């Protein structure tokens, strides 16, 4: 610490102290609003006023820190603190103030001419794209945690300093503390981003300020992300250091100090201990630390005088409660304890239990569920015996006995839903303990309450991914150019979730296309949804000559598996997912329903000119319609936009299909003779590549605009990917990719991806891009050498410019990367409601698997029609008879209003047997009851993965031309799946 303080005290070269006079440079002031402005101009003026006001307030806060705190402390006589301690506290504050003083001068000049220019985006780019701004703010952010620690220490050791801070706060008008002022630089750029986002929304297309605003958002988001990451790392190191001091195990303490950058997640959770009958015995806050290889739980000891904690955050001290290797920690949901070893002795919160099971809490609900399941099995046996009766009895017949079964099943369903609701904020961990005297392994169950369902989802997902990151293929899975060829921390990179990639191989002769068919399943369990791949199906197609083939994989398990193969009479060139039509499209179609129906379709473009429209896999994936073009020209690409399906042909034509017509070629639409190799759909246009040019097709009127994207006429556009306000393009030759603005069509950036792979010896001088994808802030580039490169791009409305050197995957194909496909699915908001009831039963809570039919049979039976009782998994309905003559509590499928008042949403008629629908095969989806709210739902949690396809698989080593090859020396087609952390 002394060395750090000494280095901070030194004067830094390169920063000039520039005095800014308010007399020479008055603050910006907006002139009165002129008449005749449009609504957009009025709103933009108001937003500009907010920018002026917020910047003046921010600059005033910076000056207060220097004039009311730093200067009095430096000039105090007698000294309150030594200058050696004062300078590190206010490190880089003077330079930040100077940056914004200069920005305010430029802002005043721009505001003065606003009515004539109405342009401000370029000012932000010029002011905050300088490396000096990033350096100054980075050094301030990196020092912030240290500065707060110095203030805290000085308050405890120097009463005069504590009294000084109290007086300054009490005498200020707003009563803001020094901490409240010093945290403002950390919050400044997110505030700028919000203001410029509002400005961009109210800037119409074609406006002179639109592109500069997008570029400004790009610069600010890049700057904010870098600062946020530096702040996160600094806080993480401070937390880890504090924890390491409390660890009694010297080996573990040394490990924590040496791996301070390996903290994945830490949060304050509430540990709850239950008694024999399910009552809460005690609960206490714990700090839980998830590192990349160990999980640590610590007691929180917050010590510090209240007067100090009111001025500066007083960090807690920790006492380690337990730690466990990550691979031995298991997330256990209610109903899953049966899979645990019978030889393991369970404890709960350190208290041994005589039974081999632990109450996994809430125990009362789980015990009641077990009792109901036992009673159901007994009643089912009784029902069979009642069916053998020879006589006729009023209240003892098969119909009444079957109604008992229905009633018990309804009670089980309600109990399962109560358990699922309770599970949403309870994280149950099975943690290994020390073996007992006989040598048997001992595990104890820890029940931790999370602040919200989102928090539990995040914990389950991060625990799952942290384990995956330790596998051989993920430890040193990527190389980063910024780290001089060093491997990046595994968890910060996309991860391969499966060990054996050969299981993804298909028997296709040549891969041509792939897509993700998203399907939402309401029956997916809470934890399963947090750890599994994006749900749905993955279609892979290709072939040679007349041997066209489609392989369909289910992604509903950690290990994808083939569920169906389709044979077509020609090579498949492209695939496109067409979602269900919106109500507006249905109204436009009217009574003329398209032959393909109004559901989601997968369209397949063939070499013989046909376009086949298939139904989704959950409707048996049948071919519903065939579209043709007049000349039978090969279909090279398909793209759905608005209510049309665009098909690019080899002869240069662009077919446009509606849902109810057979397709047409609008006059003058392309027809340049060069193949249409790729299509890209934007909000109101479709981009079609023809040779070295791209034609922008307006969807509303089908008007066109063509611009050249490469000077060489022999080179054609092969791939396009869009994010924000830019489109990246890759070409048929060369390793360069280019970025174009979506509105002005200007060339904004050009990158040579071969320079990103210099850490690896590819064995070839040139590199060719074979696939392109943008997913969650990364531009994925597949190459002919089998390498996959990721480059960082902004995620907001700005321009997706490359902002870093990127990474190269050490897991590669042996041949060209034929495709890169993003798969994503959202968790239903119903899973995120603390007290809501889920959409369907979760097999994790049912305790048994009732399936005995194949997945394909289940799939077909579930869609045989609306008739009730057809197919396994849907119980027959029965009319109720009087059971008043029976002793005991009335048992009826209608339910008990008094006990079920909290579940009023579960009201069903006696005839509604669909509430008992079960999935016959977890690998397949079964349609649940439609909900009127589904259309209005917005997913808050996004699961994403990227799938690449190519020949073979190999592990690369730094400086090596090739790694270990698998899959028959690259002869087999291999799919690699990269899982990304949940976006919460």
XYZ file of N, CA and C in Angstrom, residues 591-733:
429
model
N -59.668 -14.085 -45.244
C -60.217 -15.426 -45.330
C -59.418 -16.343 -46.211
N -58.467 -15.833 -46.982
C -57.673 -16.669 -47.881
C -56.454 -17.187 -47.129
N -56.632 -18.237 -46.368
C -55.539 -18.804 -45.587
C -54.520 -19.453 -46.498
N -53.271 -19.202 -46.224
C -52.213 -19.782 -47.037
C -52.170 -21.279 -46.852
N -51.781 -22.019 -47.896
C -51.705 -23.477 -47.778
C -50.803 -23.935 -46.652
N -49.805 -23.143 -46.286
C -48.879 -23.556 -45.244
C -49.426 -23.333 -43.853
N -50.660 -22.821 -43.750
C -51.187 -22.552 -42.432
C -50.632 -21.261 -41.885
N -51.015 -20.946 -40.652
C -50.608 -19.682 -40.062
C -49.642 -19.869 -38.912
N -49.043 -21.031 -38.789
C -48.070 -21.260 -37.730
C -46.668 -20.942 -38.190
N -45.708 -21.264 -37.321
C -44.302 -21.064 -37.675
C -43.880 -22.101 -38.709
N -43.050 -21.675 -39.650
C -42.574 -22.561 -40.714
C -41.059 -22.505 -40.797
N -40.485 -23.584 -41.322
C -39.073 -23.613 -41.699
C -39.038 -23.791 -43.201
N -38.488 -22.796 -43.894
C -38.433 -22.833 -45.349
C -37.064 -23.334 -45.790
N -37.075 -24.232 -46.780
C -35.869 -24.906 -47.249
C -35.673 -24.579 -48.729
N -34.545 -23.958 -49.079
C -34.233 -23.653 -50.466
C -33.374 -24.742 -51.087
N -33.779 -25.247 -52.255
C -33.120 -26.393 -52.881
C -32.400 -25.988 -54.161
N -31.509 -26.876 -54.577
C -30.727 -26.660 -55.783
C -31.572 -26.773 -57.043
N -32.720 -27.441 -56.954
C -33.574 -27.590 -58.144
C -34.595 -26.464 -58.274
N -34.473 -25.429 -57.429
C -35.348 -24.269 -57.553
C -36.559 -24.282 -56.657
N -36.805 -25.358 -55.945
C -37.976 -25.421 -55.064
C -37.673 -24.783 -53.706
N -38.734 -24.303 -53.084
C -38.695 -23.861 -51.688
C -39.747 -24.666 -50.947
N -39.314 -25.499 -50.015
C -40.220 -26.341 -49.235
C -40.512 -25.662 -47.907
N -41.795 -25.587 -47.549
C -42.203 -24.994 -46.274
C -42.627 -26.111 -45.334
N -41.840 -26.328 -44.276
C -42.121 -27.363 -43.287
C -42.747 -26.740 -42.043
N -43.588 -27.547 -41.398
C -44.077 -27.146 -40.093
C -42.993 -27.340 -39.053
N -43.162 -26.717 -37.908
C -42.187 -26.845 -36.834
C -42.129 -28.281 -36.351
N -41.044 -28.644 -35.656
C -40.864 -30.022 -35.203
C -41.970 -30.424 -34.240
N -42.466 -29.466 -33.437
C -43.514 -29.835 -32.496
C -44.851 -30.069 -33.174
N -44.891 -29.893 -34.501
C -46.074 -30.310 -35.256
C -45.673 -31.355 -36.294
N -44.721 -32.217 -35.937
C -44.289 -33.383 -36.714
C -43.444 -33.044 -37.921
N -43.089 -31.771 -38.150
C -42.177 -31.361 -39.220
C -42.589 -31.919 -40.576
N -43.826 -31.697 -40.959
C -44.315 -32.152 -42.254
C -44.173 -31.049 -43.288
N -43.957 -31.445 -44.543
C -43.884 -30.482 -45.635
C -45.296 -30.016 -45.957
N -45.560 -28.739 -45.754
C -46.904 -28.199 -45.900
C -47.130 -27.519 -47.245
N -46.046 -27.117 -47.917
C -46.227 -26.340 -49.136
C -44.948 -26.358 -49.943
N -45.050 -26.307 -51.258
C -43.897 -26.241 -52.147
C -44.020 -25.013 -53.034
N -43.002 -24.183 -53.038
C -42.950 -22.979 -53.868
C -41.920 -23.194 -54.971
N -42.170 -22.646 -56.123
C -41.261 -22.828 -57.259
C -40.986 -21.486 -57.920
N -39.871 -21.406 -58.636
C -39.615 -20.237 -59.475
C -39.694 -20.665 -60.932
N -40.026 -19.731 -61.808
C -40.333 -20.097 -63.200
C -39.230 -20.879 -63.898
N -37.976 -20.548 -63.674
C -36.886 -21.173 -64.410
C -36.265 -22.350 -63.677
N -36.758 -22.667 -62.504
C -36.166 -23.748 -61.723
C -34.726 -23.464 -61.340
N -34.419 -22.181 -61.123
C -33.051 -21.774 -60.807
C -32.741 -22.074 -59.349
N -31.533 -22.534 -59.028
C -31.175 -22.851 -57.629
C -31.409 -21.673 -56.692
N -31.963 -21.980 -55.524
C -32.224 -20.985 -54.482
C -31.015 -20.948 -53.558
N -30.265 -19.845 -53.564
C -29.029 -19.756 -52.790
C -29.240 -19.201 -51.391
N -30.287 -18.379 -51.197
C -30.503 -17.785 -49.880
C -31.968 -17.433 -49.713
N -32.421 -17.461 -48.479
C -33.798 -17.118 -48.118
C -33.768 -16.143 -46.950
N -34.740 -15.229 -46.912
C -34.840 -14.310 -45.785
C -36.292 -13.863 -45.640
N -36.797 -13.991 -44.408
C -38.162 -13.553 -44.118
C -38.107 -12.135 -43.568
N -38.963 -11.263 -44.099
C -39.050 -9.882 -43.630
C -40.486 -9.425 -43.799
N -41.023 -8.820 -42.741
C -42.413 -8.384 -42.732
C -43.308 -9.565 -43.080
N -44.117 -9.441 -44.108
C -45.027 -10.543 -44.489
C -44.549 -11.267 -45.740
N -43.286 -11.058 -46.120
C -42.764 -11.656 -47.341
C -41.616 -12.610 -47.048
N -41.417 -13.542 -47.966
C -40.249 -14.408 -47.975
C -39.455 -14.084 -49.235
N -38.236 -13.614 -49.075
C -37.367 -13.260 -50.200
C -36.449 -14.433 -50.497
N -36.306 -14.744 -51.776
C -35.455 -15.852 -52.206
C -34.463 -15.341 -53.247
N -33.166 -15.469 -52.941
C -32.133 -15.075 -53.882
C -31.737 -16.242 -54.764
N -31.722 -16.032 -56.083
C -31.473 -17.110 -57.040
C -30.087 -16.974 -57.665
N -29.622 -18.078 -58.233
C -28.302 -18.101 -58.845
C -28.222 -17.205 -60.070
N -29.350 -16.994 -60.771
C -29.331 -16.165 -61.976
C -29.409 -14.672 -61.668
N -29.369 -14.300 -60.383
C -29.378 -12.894 -60.015
C -30.747 -12.329 -59.723
N -31.810 -13.114 -59.856
C -33.159 -12.631 -59.584
C -33.466 -12.749 -58.086
N -34.459 -11.989 -57.666
C -34.918 -12.029 -56.279
C -36.416 -12.287 -56.282
N -36.808 -13.485 -55.861
C -38.222 -13.827 -55.775
C -38.786 -13.310 -54.460
N -40.062 -12.894 -54.518
C -40.753 -12.410 -53.329
C -42.043 -13.202 -53.186
N -42.157 -13.959 -52.104
C -43.334 -14.788 -51.852
C -44.152 -14.200 -50.711
N -45.469 -14.192 -50.877
C -46.376 -13.864 -49.786
C -46.937 -15.139 -49.192
N -47.697 -15.024 -48.116
C -48.255 -16.224 -47.491
C -49.359 -16.854 -48.326
N -49.968 -16.059 -49.208
C -51.094 -16.597 -49.955
C -50.891 -16.575 -51.460
N -49.669 -16.207 -51.940
C -49.449 -16.222 -53.384
C -48.293 -17.149 -53.713
N -48.068 -17.336 -54.980
C -47.072 -18.311 -55.442
C -45.730 -17.680 -55.755
N -45.557 -16.405 -55.437
C -44.261 -15.783 -55.663
C -44.242 -14.930 -56.918
N -43.401 -13.920 -56.902
C -43.298 -13.026 -58.052
C -41.916 -12.392 -58.075
N -41.531 -11.963 -59.248
C -40.289 -11.209 -59.400
C -40.675 -9.800 -59.811
N -40.618 -8.833 -58.893
C -40.994 -7.464 -59.255
C -40.129 -6.942 -60.392
N -40.703 -6.178 -61.296
C -39.927 -5.640 -62.428
C -38.753 -4.794 -61.953
N -37.593 -5.041 -62.563
C -36.417 -4.254 -62.244
C -35.749 -4.613 -60.933
N -36.210 -5.668 -60.246
C -35.615 -6.049 -58.962
C -34.433 -6.972 -59.227
N -33.245 -6.425 -59.088
C -31.996 -7.148 -59.351
C -31.967 -7.618 -60.799
N -31.779 -8.914 -61.019
C -31.672 -9.423 -62.377
C -30.392 -8.996 -63.063
N -29.317 -8.853 -62.276
C -28.042 -8.402 -62.837
C -27.240 -9.549 -63.423
N -27.721 -10.757 -63.279
C -27.015 -11.907 -63.833
C -26.042 -12.542 -62.881
N -25.604 -11.824 -61.847
C -24.694 -12.387 -60.855
C -25.507 -12.999 -59.719
N -25.045 -14.093 -59.147
C -25.831 -14.780 -58.108
C -26.086 -13.884 -56.903
N -27.277 -14.034 -56.348
C -27.616 -13.395 -55.078
C -27.150 -14.353 -53.987
N -25.984 -14.095 -53.394
C -25.350 -15.061 -52.495
C -25.859 -14.985 -51.069
N -26.280 -13.798 -50.625
C -26.732 -13.678 -49.241
C -27.742 -12.550 -49.125
N -28.657 -12.706 -48.167
C -29.690 -11.716 -47.885
C -29.622 -11.341 -46.411
N -29.983 -10.096 -46.108
C -29.995 -9.612 -44.736
C -31.233 -8.754 -44.549
N -32.030 -9.054 -43.515
C -33.256 -8.311 -43.243
C -33.008 -7.276 -42.151
N -33.350 -6.013 -42.436
C -33.317 -4.938 -41.453
C -34.761 -4.560 -41.113
N -34.948 -3.458 -40.401
C -36.290 -3.096 -39.949
C -37.257 -2.885 -41.106
N -36.845 -2.138 -42.106
C -37.754 -1.799 -43.196
C -37.160 -2.079 -44.569
N -36.115 -2.881 -44.632
C -35.481 -3.179 -45.919
C -34.809 -4.540 -45.874
N -34.484 -5.033 -47.062
C -33.718 -6.264 -47.219
C -32.507 -5.959 -48.080
N -31.330 -6.360 -47.606
C -30.095 -6.168 -48.361
C -29.774 -7.455 -49.104
N -29.519 -7.329 -50.414
C -29.197 -8.474 -51.257
C -27.856 -8.243 -51.928
N -26.960 -9.223 -51.821
C -25.625 -9.076 -52.412
C -25.610 -9.626 -53.826
N -25.046 -8.847 -54.727
C -24.868 -9.250 -56.127
C -23.452 -8.865 -56.535
N -22.574 -9.837 -56.622
C -21.196 -9.546 -56.964
C -20.557 -8.673 -55.900
N -19.909 -7.593 -56.336
C -19.247 -6.693 -55.397
C -20.142 -5.539 -54.976
N -21.448 -5.661 -55.223
C -22.409 -4.628 -54.852
C -23.504 -5.221 -53.976
N -24.201 -4.327 -53.290
C -25.339 -4.708 -52.458
C -26.526 -3.847 -52.859
N -27.675 -4.474 -53.038
C -28.903 -3.775 -53.375
C -29.803 -3.742 -52.151
N -30.226 -2.550 -51.776
C -31.135 -2.360 -50.640
C -32.554 -2.308 -51.192
N -33.399 -3.251 -50.766
C -34.778 -3.353 -51.242
C -35.706 -2.843 -50.152
N -36.453 -1.796 -50.460
C -37.438 -1.275 -49.517
C -38.634 -2.233 -49.452
N -38.990 -2.676 -48.263
C -40.023 -3.700 -48.135
C -41.394 -3.161 -48.515
N -41.693 -1.924 -48.147
C -43.038 -1.401 -48.385
C -43.349 -1.250 -49.866
N -42.428 -0.652 -50.630
C -42.700 -0.435 -52.052
C -41.828 -1.227 -52.982
N -40.904 -2.041 -52.443
C -39.976 -2.853 -53.227
C -39.092 -2.005 -54.144
N -38.847 -0.751 -53.747
C -37.886 0.071 -54.466
C -36.471 -0.359 -54.115
N -35.521 -0.057 -54.974
C -34.151 -0.537 -54.782
C -33.144 0.601 -54.847
N -32.018 0.383 -54.177
C -30.868 1.278 -54.222
C -29.618 0.406 -54.153
N -28.700 0.573 -55.097
C -27.511 -0.267 -55.189
C -26.256 0.565 -54.922
N -25.334 -0.018 -54.133
C -24.066 0.658 -53.879
C -22.940 -0.372 -53.888
N -21.764 0.070 -54.261
C -20.604 -0.804 -54.365
C -19.913 -0.920 -53.009
N -19.541 -2.155 -52.647
C -18.932 -2.384 -51.334
C -17.501 -2.884 -51.451
N -17.048 -3.218 -52.652
C -15.675 -3.671 -52.847
C -15.198 -3.220 -54.226
N -13.979 -2.709 -54.326
C -13.527 -2.174 -55.623
C -13.258 -3.247 -56.675
N -12.984 -4.477 -56.277
C -12.648 -5.536 -57.224
C -13.925 -6.198 -57.730
N -14.233 -6.109 -59.037
C -15.463 -6.715 -59.559
C -15.441 -8.241 -59.539
N -14.277 -8.851 -59.360
C -14.190 -10.306 -59.317
C -14.485 -10.859 -57.916
N -14.621 -9.990 -56.949
C -14.893 -10.412 -55.569
C -16.351 -10.095 -55.244
N -17.031 -11.032 -54.616
C -18.442 -10.856 -54.291
C -18.653 -10.908 -52.785
N -19.762 -10.331 -52.351
C -20.136 -10.354 -50.935
C -20.668 -11.749 -50.609
N -20.075 -12.388 -49.602
C -20.461 -13.755 -49.249
C -21.276 -13.828 -47.972
N -21.062 -12.899 -47.030
C -21.748 -12.974 -45.739
C -22.023 -11.567 -45.233
N -23.156 -11.407 -44.525
C -23.519 -10.133 -43.915
C -24.098 -10.388 -42.537
N -23.798 -9.471 -41.603
C -24.339 -9.544 -40.247
C -24.589 -8.137 -39.759
N -25.704 -7.919 -39.059
C -26.116 -6.581 -38.654
C -26.258 -6.492 -37.141
N -25.916 -5.333 -36.591
C -26.172 -4.998 -35.194
C -26.212 -3.492 -35.076
N -27.214 -2.969 -34.355
C -27.308 -1.524 -34.199
C -27.464 -0.836 -35.538
N -26.599 0.133 -35.816
C -26.712 0.900 -37.050
C -25.683 0.550 -38.092
N -25.117 -0.676 -38.040
C -24.094 -1.054 -38.999
C -24.244 -2.480 -39.487
N -23.676 -2.742 -40.665
C -23.674 -4.074 -41.274
C -22.240 -4.464 -41.586
N -21.820 -5.602 -41.051
C -20.499 -6.153 -41.375
C -20.630 -7.074 -42.580
N -19.648 -7.013 -43.465
C -19.654 -7.832 -44.669
C -18.330 -8.571 -44.808
N -18.425 -9.830 -45.236
C -17.248 -10.628 -45.581
C -17.360 -11.014 -47.048
N -16.224 -11.328 -47.673
C -16.195 -11.479 -49.121
C -15.710 -12.862 -49.529
N -15.890 -13.154 -50.800
C -15.558 -14.480 -51.320
C -14.060 -14.747 -51.271
N -13.254 -13.722 -51.222
C -11.801 -13.870 -51.126
C -11.261 -12.863 -50.122
